[in-house]
Amino acid sequence: MHRVALGMGVRTIVASLASLLICHALGLEQSYIAVLTAVIVTQASVGASLKAIIDRFIGSLGGAIWGVAILFLLNRLDIHAEWVALTASIAPLAFLSAVNPSFRAAPLTAIILLFTSSSTHDPLTAALGRMLEITIGSVVALAVALAVLPARAHSTLSESADRVLKSMGDLAAIILRSGSTSHPDFQRLHDEIRKSLTQTEAAAAEAFQERNAHLTTAPDPLPFCRTLRRLRNDLTMIGRLNTDPLPDLADAVTAVLRRSGEAILGHQPAPPLEAFESALAQHTAEVADLRKSGATRPLPDETIGRIFGLTFALDQLHDNLKDLTDRLNEFR
């Protein structure tokens, strides 16, 4: 974690200094805008920086266009009150940024344009200057992200996915070995899985940006995240249905999930499912024997529903573990 933060700090410093030097070399007046842009769009990974650059440029372009239009209109109407210009510039842009986060930079750009164009009395020239400075900061930040201690989103994805899978393995051990949700670590593991899964999905979105920009040949990470979410749902369902200790299944599922975390972290093949499939086949056969012998007839409907619902949930878990195997082998 500190390695990632340190790398981002170094890239931020390099990008801001390089932006400042380029602006001075070109004789640009508002060099602080390029430096500010470089700081804003420098993120923990290349994919995150790409997204920040795109959002910054789209928002700034929209804000510049709207700001120029407002200034030209007010000049034609011979209205010079700052509060009128500020209200007319910010009101629609604030609403737009609330609807579409990609335009969050639009109000800021319009404000900067409003308060820096008065010296030139030429809104269009001021807007072009601001966009040039933003472009310099963005390009420099991207170049630094690719050249200085580059951090790819796939590495972050692997680390957070490893935490998800290992926490799932610990949770599976509790719900299948004890048959109870009253274990003191039960809620803690659910919270850890939810947090790590959110981090994994965020890293996957950044990795997807890198993939779209042809900066990596790694496979699409989004199906992998969907598989993780389905596995989490399977464990939740099993935890609600299971009331009896199933030690063989517990050991097998825990081993598969934990080794899957090690596999994605070390770019290794997915672990085999034979031990889990054997334990599942034995459990399914026992349930079938209960049904054939008529032992389930005197049981309450709720208990019967739990028995067969658990069998269905374990079958779903099996399907999703096979899907996990395919996704892990793609990432090798």
Tab-separated table of C-alpha atoms in Angstrom:
chain	number	residue	atom	x	y	z
A	1	MET	CA	0.000	0.000	0.000
A	2	HIS	CA	2.825	2.444	0.866
A	3	ARG	CA	4.597	1.500	-2.362
A	4	VAL	CA	1.550	2.602	-4.377
A	5	ALA	CA	1.230	5.866	-2.428
A	6	LEU	CA	4.947	6.615	-2.770
A	7	GLY	CA	4.851	6.009	-6.523
A	8	MET	CA	1.869	8.305	-6.931
A	9	GLY	CA	3.608	11.009	-4.873
A	10	VAL	CA	6.742	10.840	-7.028
A	11	ARG	CA	4.721	10.970	-10.267
A	12	THR	CA	2.728	13.961	-8.995
A	13	ILE	CA	5.898	15.912	-8.222
A	14	VAL	CA	7.521	15.089	-11.556
A	15	ALA	CA	4.368	15.881	-13.562
A	16	SER	CA	3.784	19.228	-11.824
A	17	LEU	CA	7.396	20.374	-12.235
A	18	ALA	CA	7.527	19.277	-15.881
A	19	SER	CA	4.257	21.100	-16.622
A	20	LEU	CA	5.589	24.272	-15.034
A	21	LEU	CA	8.829	24.122	-17.030
A	22	ILE	CA	6.996	23.601	-20.334
A	23	CYS	CA	4.616	26.507	-19.649
A	24	HIS	CA	7.524	28.810	-18.826
A	25	ALA	CA	9.355	27.702	-21.972
A	26	LEU	CA	6.259	28.512	-24.066
A	27	GLY	CA	5.694	31.815	-22.295
A	28	LEU	CA	2.173	30.957	-21.128
A	29	GLU	CA	0.644	33.366	-18.629
A	30	GLN	CA	-1.462	30.996	-16.504
A	31	SER	CA	1.044	28.171	-15.928
A	32	TYR	CA	-0.646	27.295	-12.628
A	33	ILE	CA	-3.580	25.769	-14.578
A	34	ALA	CA	-1.277	23.245	-16.249
A	35	VAL	CA	0.324	22.411	-12.905
A	36	LEU	CA	-3.068	22.068	-11.228
A	37	THR	CA	-4.275	19.801	-14.042
A	38	ALA	CA	-1.186	17.598	-13.754
A	39	VAL	CA	-1.765	17.203	-10.004
A	40	ILE	CA	-5.480	16.448	-10.435
A	41	VAL	CA	-5.153	13.803	-13.158
A	42	THR	CA	-2.161	11.973	-11.669
A	43	GLN	CA	-3.669	8.884	-10.064
A	44	ALA	CA	-2.529	5.610	-8.539
A	45	SER	CA	-2.518	3.737	-11.862
A	46	VAL	CA	-2.271	4.462	-15.577
A	47	GLY	CA	-5.913	3.489	-16.082
A	48	ALA	CA	-7.108	5.837	-13.363
A	49	SER	CA	-5.004	8.656	-14.830
A	50	LEU	CA	-6.504	8.033	-18.274
A	51	LYS	CA	-10.035	8.324	-16.922
A	52	ALA	CA	-9.157	11.465	-14.957
A	53	ILE	CA	-7.580	13.032	-18.071
A	54	ILE	CA	-10.613	12.273	-20.227
A	55	ASP	CA	-13.027	13.628	-17.619
A	56	ARG	CA	-10.894	16.709	-17.037
A	57	PHE	CA	-10.635	17.494	-20.751
A	58	ILE	CA	-14.342	16.921	-21.471
A	59	GLY	CA	-15.404	19.005	-18.481
A	60	SER	CA	-12.944	21.789	-19.218
A	61	LEU	CA	-13.947	21.970	-22.875
A	62	GLY	CA	-17.618	22.168	-21.951
A	63	GLY	CA	-16.932	24.843	-19.337
A	64	ALA	CA	-14.793	26.858	-21.756
A	65	ILE	CA	-17.397	26.785	-24.522
A	66	TRP	CA	-20.188	27.824	-22.166
A	67	GLY	CA	-18.052	30.482	-20.477
A	68	VAL	CA	-17.086	32.062	-23.814
A	69	ALA	CA	-20.727	32.074	-24.934
A	70	ILE	CA	-21.847	33.802	-21.720
A	71	LEU	CA	-19.085	36.414	-21.894
A	72	PHE	CA	-19.814	37.245	-25.533
A	73	LEU	CA	-23.532	37.520	-24.765
A	74	LEU	CA	-23.013	39.793	-21.760
A	75	ASN	CA	-20.590	41.973	-23.720
A	76	ARG	CA	-23.175	42.394	-26.477
A	77	LEU	CA	-25.792	43.309	-23.879
A	78	ASP	CA	-23.268	45.644	-22.234
A	79	ILE	CA	-23.705	43.905	-18.864
A	80	HIS	CA	-20.550	43.929	-16.719
A	81	ALA	CA	-21.845	42.815	-13.335
A	82	GLU	CA	-19.704	39.882	-12.133
A	83	TRP	CA	-22.547	38.321	-10.166
A	84	VAL	CA	-24.680	38.108	-13.336
A	85	ALA	CA	-21.853	36.460	-15.295
A	86	LEU	CA	-21.084	34.099	-12.419
A	87	THR	CA	-24.707	33.028	-12.021
A	88	ALA	CA	-25.251	32.542	-15.737
A	89	SER	CA	-22.031	30.526	-16.041
A	90	ILE	CA	-22.299	28.323	-12.970
A	91	ALA	CA	-26.011	27.498	-12.672
A	92	PRO	CA	-26.355	25.198	-15.726
A	93	LEU	CA	-22.843	23.784	-15.389
A	94	ALA	CA	-23.388	22.839	-11.748
A	95	PHE	CA	-26.535	20.949	-12.747
A	96	LEU	CA	-24.709	19.267	-15.645
A	97	SER	CA	-21.853	18.135	-13.399
A	98	ALA	CA	-24.354	16.689	-10.931
A	99	VAL	CA	-26.021	14.704	-13.724
A	100	ASN	CA	-22.786	13.613	-15.419
A	101	PRO	CA	-19.614	13.403	-13.271
A	102	SER	CA	-17.454	13.735	-16.398
A	103	PHE	CA	-18.337	17.458	-16.396
A	104	ARG	CA	-17.186	18.154	-12.842
A	105	ALA	CA	-14.389	20.369	-14.171
A	106	ALA	CA	-16.784	22.496	-16.230
A	107	PRO	CA	-17.829	24.972	-13.488
A	108	LEU	CA	-14.208	25.458	-12.412
A	109	THR	CA	-13.084	26.177	-15.965
A	110	ALA	CA	-15.912	28.664	-16.479
A	111	ILE	CA	-14.989	30.486	-13.245
A	112	ILE	CA	-11.297	30.663	-14.185
A	113	LEU	CA	-12.238	31.943	-17.633
A	114	LEU	CA	-14.600	34.507	-16.154
A	115	PHE	CA	-12.016	36.011	-13.811
A	116	THR	CA	-8.954	35.812	-16.090
A	117	SER	CA	-10.355	37.064	-19.390
A	118	SER	CA	-10.983	40.605	-18.197
A	119	SER	CA	-7.368	41.602	-18.735
A	120	THR	CA	-7.406	40.561	-22.392
A	121	HIS	CA	-11.023	41.538	-23.164
A	122	ASP	CA	-11.033	38.531	-25.525
A	123	PRO	CA	-12.890	35.528	-24.084
A	124	LEU	CA	-12.024	33.254	-27.033
A	125	THR	CA	-8.288	33.871	-26.707
A	126	ALA	CA	-8.494	33.303	-22.972
A	127	ALA	CA	-10.431	30.052	-23.469
A	128	LEU	CA	-7.911	28.756	-26.013
A	129	GLY	CA	-5.097	29.590	-23.608
A	130	ARG	CA	-6.788	27.744	-20.744
A	131	MET	CA	-7.423	24.666	-22.925
A	132	LEU	CA	-3.797	24.686	-24.079
A	133	GLU	CA	-2.599	24.766	-20.468
A	134	ILE	CA	-4.989	21.967	-19.500
A	135	THR	CA	-3.789	19.917	-22.473
A	136	ILE	CA	-0.158	20.402	-21.454
A	137	GLY	CA	-0.856	19.306	-17.888
A	138	SER	CA	-2.826	16.264	-19.090
A	139	VAL	CA	-0.257	15.117	-21.660
A	140	VAL	CA	2.620	15.553	-19.233
A	141	ALA	CA	0.767	13.634	-16.507
A	142	LEU	CA	0.054	10.749	-18.892
A	143	ALA	CA	3.660	10.638	-20.069
A	144	VAL	CA	4.885	10.596	-16.476
A	145	ALA	CA	2.369	7.876	-15.548
A	146	LEU	CA	3.772	5.687	-18.347
A	147	ALA	CA	7.460	6.441	-17.704
A	148	VAL	CA	7.985	7.148	-13.983
A	149	LEU	CA	7.382	4.210	-11.617
A	150	PRO	CA	4.451	3.058	-13.788
A	151	ALA	CA	1.661	1.318	-11.889
A	152	ARG	CA	-0.790	-0.758	-13.890
A	153	ALA	CA	-4.331	-1.290	-12.651
A	154	HIS	CA	-4.058	-5.048	-13.216
A	155	SER	CA	-1.616	-5.315	-10.303
A	156	THR	CA	-4.042	-3.505	-8.004
A	157	LEU	CA	-6.834	-5.732	-9.307
A	158	SER	CA	-4.846	-8.877	-8.489
A	159	GLU	CA	-4.039	-7.729	-4.970
A	160	SER	CA	-7.616	-6.779	-4.077
A	161	ALA	CA	-9.027	-9.946	-5.724
A	162	ASP	CA	-6.626	-12.019	-3.634
A	163	ARG	CA	-8.048	-10.401	-0.483
A	164	VAL	CA	-11.615	-11.043	-1.674
A	165	LEU	CA	-11.011	-14.725	-2.393
A	166	LYS	CA	-9.143	-15.389	0.845
A	167	SER	CA	-11.865	-13.685	2.895
A	168	MET	CA	-14.446	-15.767	1.017
A	169	GLY	CA	-12.457	-18.873	1.894
A	170	ASP	CA	-12.502	-17.952	5.587
A	171	LEU	CA	-16.229	-17.254	5.404
A	172	ALA	CA	-16.906	-20.589	3.671
A	173	ALA	CA	-15.012	-22.384	6.452
A	174	ILE	CA	-17.271	-20.781	9.065
A	175	ILE	CA	-20.660	-21.325	7.428
A	176	LEU	CA	-19.954	-24.887	6.226
A	177	ARG	CA	-17.994	-26.154	9.208
A	178	SER	CA	-20.151	-24.723	11.989
A	179	GLY	CA	-23.520	-24.500	10.224
A	180	SER	CA	-24.113	-21.236	12.082
A	181	THR	CA	-23.955	-17.506	11.394
A	182	SER	CA	-23.310	-16.630	15.040
A	183	HIS	CA	-19.532	-16.953	14.715
A	184	PRO	CA	-17.781	-13.780	15.981
A	185	ASP	CA	-15.942	-13.320	12.653
A	186	PHE	CA	-19.020	-13.828	10.458
A	187	GLN	CA	-19.983	-10.158	10.065
A	188	ARG	CA	-16.377	-8.979	9.953
A	189	LEU	CA	-15.663	-11.239	6.972
A	190	HIS	CA	-18.789	-10.046	5.170
A	191	ASP	CA	-17.615	-6.452	5.663
A	192	GLU	CA	-14.109	-7.277	4.427
A	193	ILE	CA	-15.481	-9.021	1.345
A	194	ARG	CA	-17.752	-6.070	0.527
A	195	LYS	CA	-14.884	-3.579	0.915
A	196	SER	CA	-12.352	-5.622	-1.065
A	197	LEU	CA	-14.913	-6.361	-3.784
A	198	THR	CA	-15.557	-2.630	-4.209
A	199	GLN	CA	-11.806	-2.037	-4.530
A	200	THR	CA	-11.527	-4.867	-7.056
A	201	GLU	CA	-14.314	-3.435	-9.203
A	202	ALA	CA	-12.727	0.025	-9.098
A	203	ALA	CA	-9.383	-1.465	-10.181
A	204	ALA	CA	-11.184	-3.422	-12.921
A	205	ALA	CA	-12.683	-0.196	-14.288
A	206	GLU	CA	-9.187	1.316	-14.416
A	207	ALA	CA	-7.783	-1.817	-16.070
A	208	PHE	CA	-10.591	-1.601	-18.611
A	209	GLN	CA	-9.458	1.947	-19.472
A	210	GLU	CA	-5.903	0.702	-20.026
A	211	ARG	CA	-7.206	-2.125	-22.215
A	212	ASN	CA	-9.296	0.254	-24.340
A	213	ALA	CA	-6.257	2.476	-24.806
A	214	HIS	CA	-4.237	-0.579	-25.976
A	215	LEU	CA	-1.784	-0.155	-23.090
A	216	THR	CA	-2.191	-3.781	-22.028
A	217	THR	CA	-3.065	-7.114	-23.585
A	218	ALA	CA	-4.716	-8.407	-20.400
A	219	PRO	CA	-8.230	-9.839	-20.815
A	220	ASP	CA	-11.395	-7.926	-19.993
A	221	PRO	CA	-11.517	-7.831	-16.159
A	222	LEU	CA	-15.249	-7.146	-15.847
A	223	PRO	CA	-16.404	-10.803	-16.251
A	224	PHE	CA	-13.995	-11.747	-13.461
A	225	CYS	CA	-15.631	-9.193	-11.152
A	226	ARG	CA	-19.081	-10.519	-12.005
A	227	THR	CA	-17.893	-14.024	-11.069
A	228	LEU	CA	-16.616	-12.766	-7.714
A	229	ARG	CA	-19.939	-11.110	-6.991
A	230	ARG	CA	-21.833	-14.307	-7.855
A	231	LEU	CA	-19.558	-16.306	-5.540
A	232	ARG	CA	-20.287	-13.853	-2.749
A	233	ASN	CA	-24.026	-14.301	-3.345
A	234	ASP	CA	-23.601	-18.095	-3.290
A	235	LEU	CA	-21.892	-17.973	0.087
A	236	THR	CA	-24.588	-15.657	1.433
A	237	MET	CA	-27.295	-18.084	0.334
A	238	ILE	CA	-25.441	-21.093	1.755
A	239	GLY	CA	-24.981	-19.280	5.051
A	240	ARG	CA	-28.732	-18.694	5.290
A	241	LEU	CA	-29.660	-22.300	4.423
A	242	ASN	CA	-27.040	-24.455	6.091
A	243	THR	CA	-27.611	-25.592	9.694
A	244	ASP	CA	-25.416	-28.711	9.840
A	245	PRO	CA	-21.621	-29.006	9.885
A	246	LEU	CA	-20.237	-30.105	6.503
A	247	PRO	CA	-16.495	-30.403	7.207
A	248	ASP	CA	-15.486	-32.067	3.925
A	249	LEU	CA	-17.190	-29.393	1.854
A	250	ALA	CA	-15.808	-26.698	4.137
A	251	ASP	CA	-12.209	-27.868	3.639
A	252	ALA	CA	-12.621	-28.246	-0.120
A	253	VAL	CA	-14.296	-24.867	-0.750
A	254	THR	CA	-11.879	-23.032	1.528
A	255	ALA	CA	-8.881	-24.560	-0.217
A	256	VAL	CA	-10.186	-23.690	-3.698
A	257	LEU	CA	-10.954	-20.067	-2.809
A	258	ARG	CA	-7.697	-19.410	-0.991
A	259	ARG	CA	-5.598	-21.041	-3.717
A	260	SER	CA	-7.520	-19.058	-6.322
A	261	GLY	CA	-6.373	-15.877	-4.584
A	262	GLU	CA	-2.787	-17.085	-4.721
A	263	ALA	CA	-3.253	-17.998	-8.390
A	264	ILE	CA	-4.344	-14.542	-9.558
A	265	LEU	CA	-1.707	-12.856	-7.427
A	266	GLY	CA	1.077	-15.059	-8.797
A	267	HIS	CA	-0.286	-15.436	-12.358
A	268	GLN	CA	-0.554	-19.188	-11.803
A	269	PRO	CA	-3.046	-21.764	-13.132
A	270	ALA	CA	-6.369	-22.077	-11.325
A	271	PRO	CA	-6.464	-24.741	-8.604
A	272	PRO	CA	-8.199	-28.055	-9.402
A	273	LEU	CA	-11.812	-28.594	-8.327
A	274	GLU	CA	-11.645	-32.381	-7.887
A	275	ALA	CA	-11.714	-32.356	-4.068
A	276	PHE	CA	-14.713	-30.018	-4.003
A	277	GLU	CA	-16.532	-31.963	-6.704
A	278	SER	CA	-15.993	-35.206	-4.796
A	279	ALA	CA	-17.329	-33.714	-1.552
A	280	LEU	CA	-20.279	-32.174	-3.426
A	281	ALA	CA	-21.098	-35.501	-5.113
A	282	GLN	CA	-21.086	-37.232	-1.728
A	283	HIS	CA	-23.382	-34.592	-0.225
A	284	THR	CA	-25.762	-34.790	-3.204
A	285	ALA	CA	-25.867	-38.599	-2.926
A	286	GLU	CA	-26.694	-38.390	0.786
A	287	VAL	CA	-29.572	-35.993	0.105
A	288	ALA	CA	-30.842	-38.291	-2.656
A	289	ASP	CA	-30.715	-41.275	-0.271
A	290	LEU	CA	-32.707	-39.329	2.324
A	291	ARG	CA	-35.353	-38.591	-0.259
A	292	LYS	CA	-35.549	-42.185	-1.539
A	293	SER	CA	-35.777	-43.642	1.954
A	294	GLY	CA	-38.659	-41.344	2.838
A	295	ALA	CA	-36.740	-39.862	5.786
A	296	THR	CA	-37.697	-36.351	4.684
A	297	ARG	CA	-41.467	-36.976	4.802
A	298	PRO	CA	-41.995	-36.300	8.526
A	299	LEU	CA	-39.808	-33.195	8.437
A	300	PRO	CA	-41.332	-29.684	8.504
A	301	ASP	CA	-41.660	-27.953	5.137
A	302	GLU	CA	-39.129	-25.325	6.211
A	303	THR	CA	-36.501	-27.986	6.953
A	304	ILE	CA	-37.146	-29.758	3.649
A	305	GLY	CA	-36.859	-26.425	1.844
A	306	ARG	CA	-33.523	-25.776	3.530
A	307	ILE	CA	-32.155	-29.209	2.583
A	308	PHE	CA	-32.978	-28.979	-1.102
A	309	GLY	CA	-32.284	-25.243	-1.244
A	310	LEU	CA	-28.776	-25.917	0.098
A	311	THR	CA	-28.217	-28.540	-2.590
A	312	PHE	CA	-29.232	-26.007	-5.250
A	313	ALA	CA	-26.970	-23.327	-3.724
A	314	LEU	CA	-24.006	-25.722	-3.683
A	315	ASP	CA	-24.647	-26.576	-7.339
A	316	GLN	CA	-24.629	-22.855	-8.141
A	317	LEU	CA	-21.382	-22.506	-6.225
A	318	HIS	CA	-19.937	-25.331	-8.307
A	319	ASP	CA	-20.923	-23.591	-11.563
A	320	ASN	CA	-19.414	-20.313	-10.443
A	321	LEU	CA	-16.197	-21.967	-9.252
A	322	LYS	CA	-15.838	-23.506	-12.719
A	323	ASP	CA	-16.354	-20.039	-14.181
A	324	LEU	CA	-13.738	-18.695	-11.757
A	325	THR	CA	-11.328	-21.340	-13.050
A	326	ASP	CA	-11.822	-20.096	-16.611
A	327	ARG	CA	-11.347	-16.461	-15.610
A	328	LEU	CA	-8.165	-17.219	-13.636
A	329	ASN	CA	-6.642	-19.135	-16.529
A	330	GLU	CA	-7.329	-16.132	-18.787
A	331	PHE	CA	-5.265	-13.919	-16.488
A	332	ARG	CA	-2.199	-16.172	-16.490
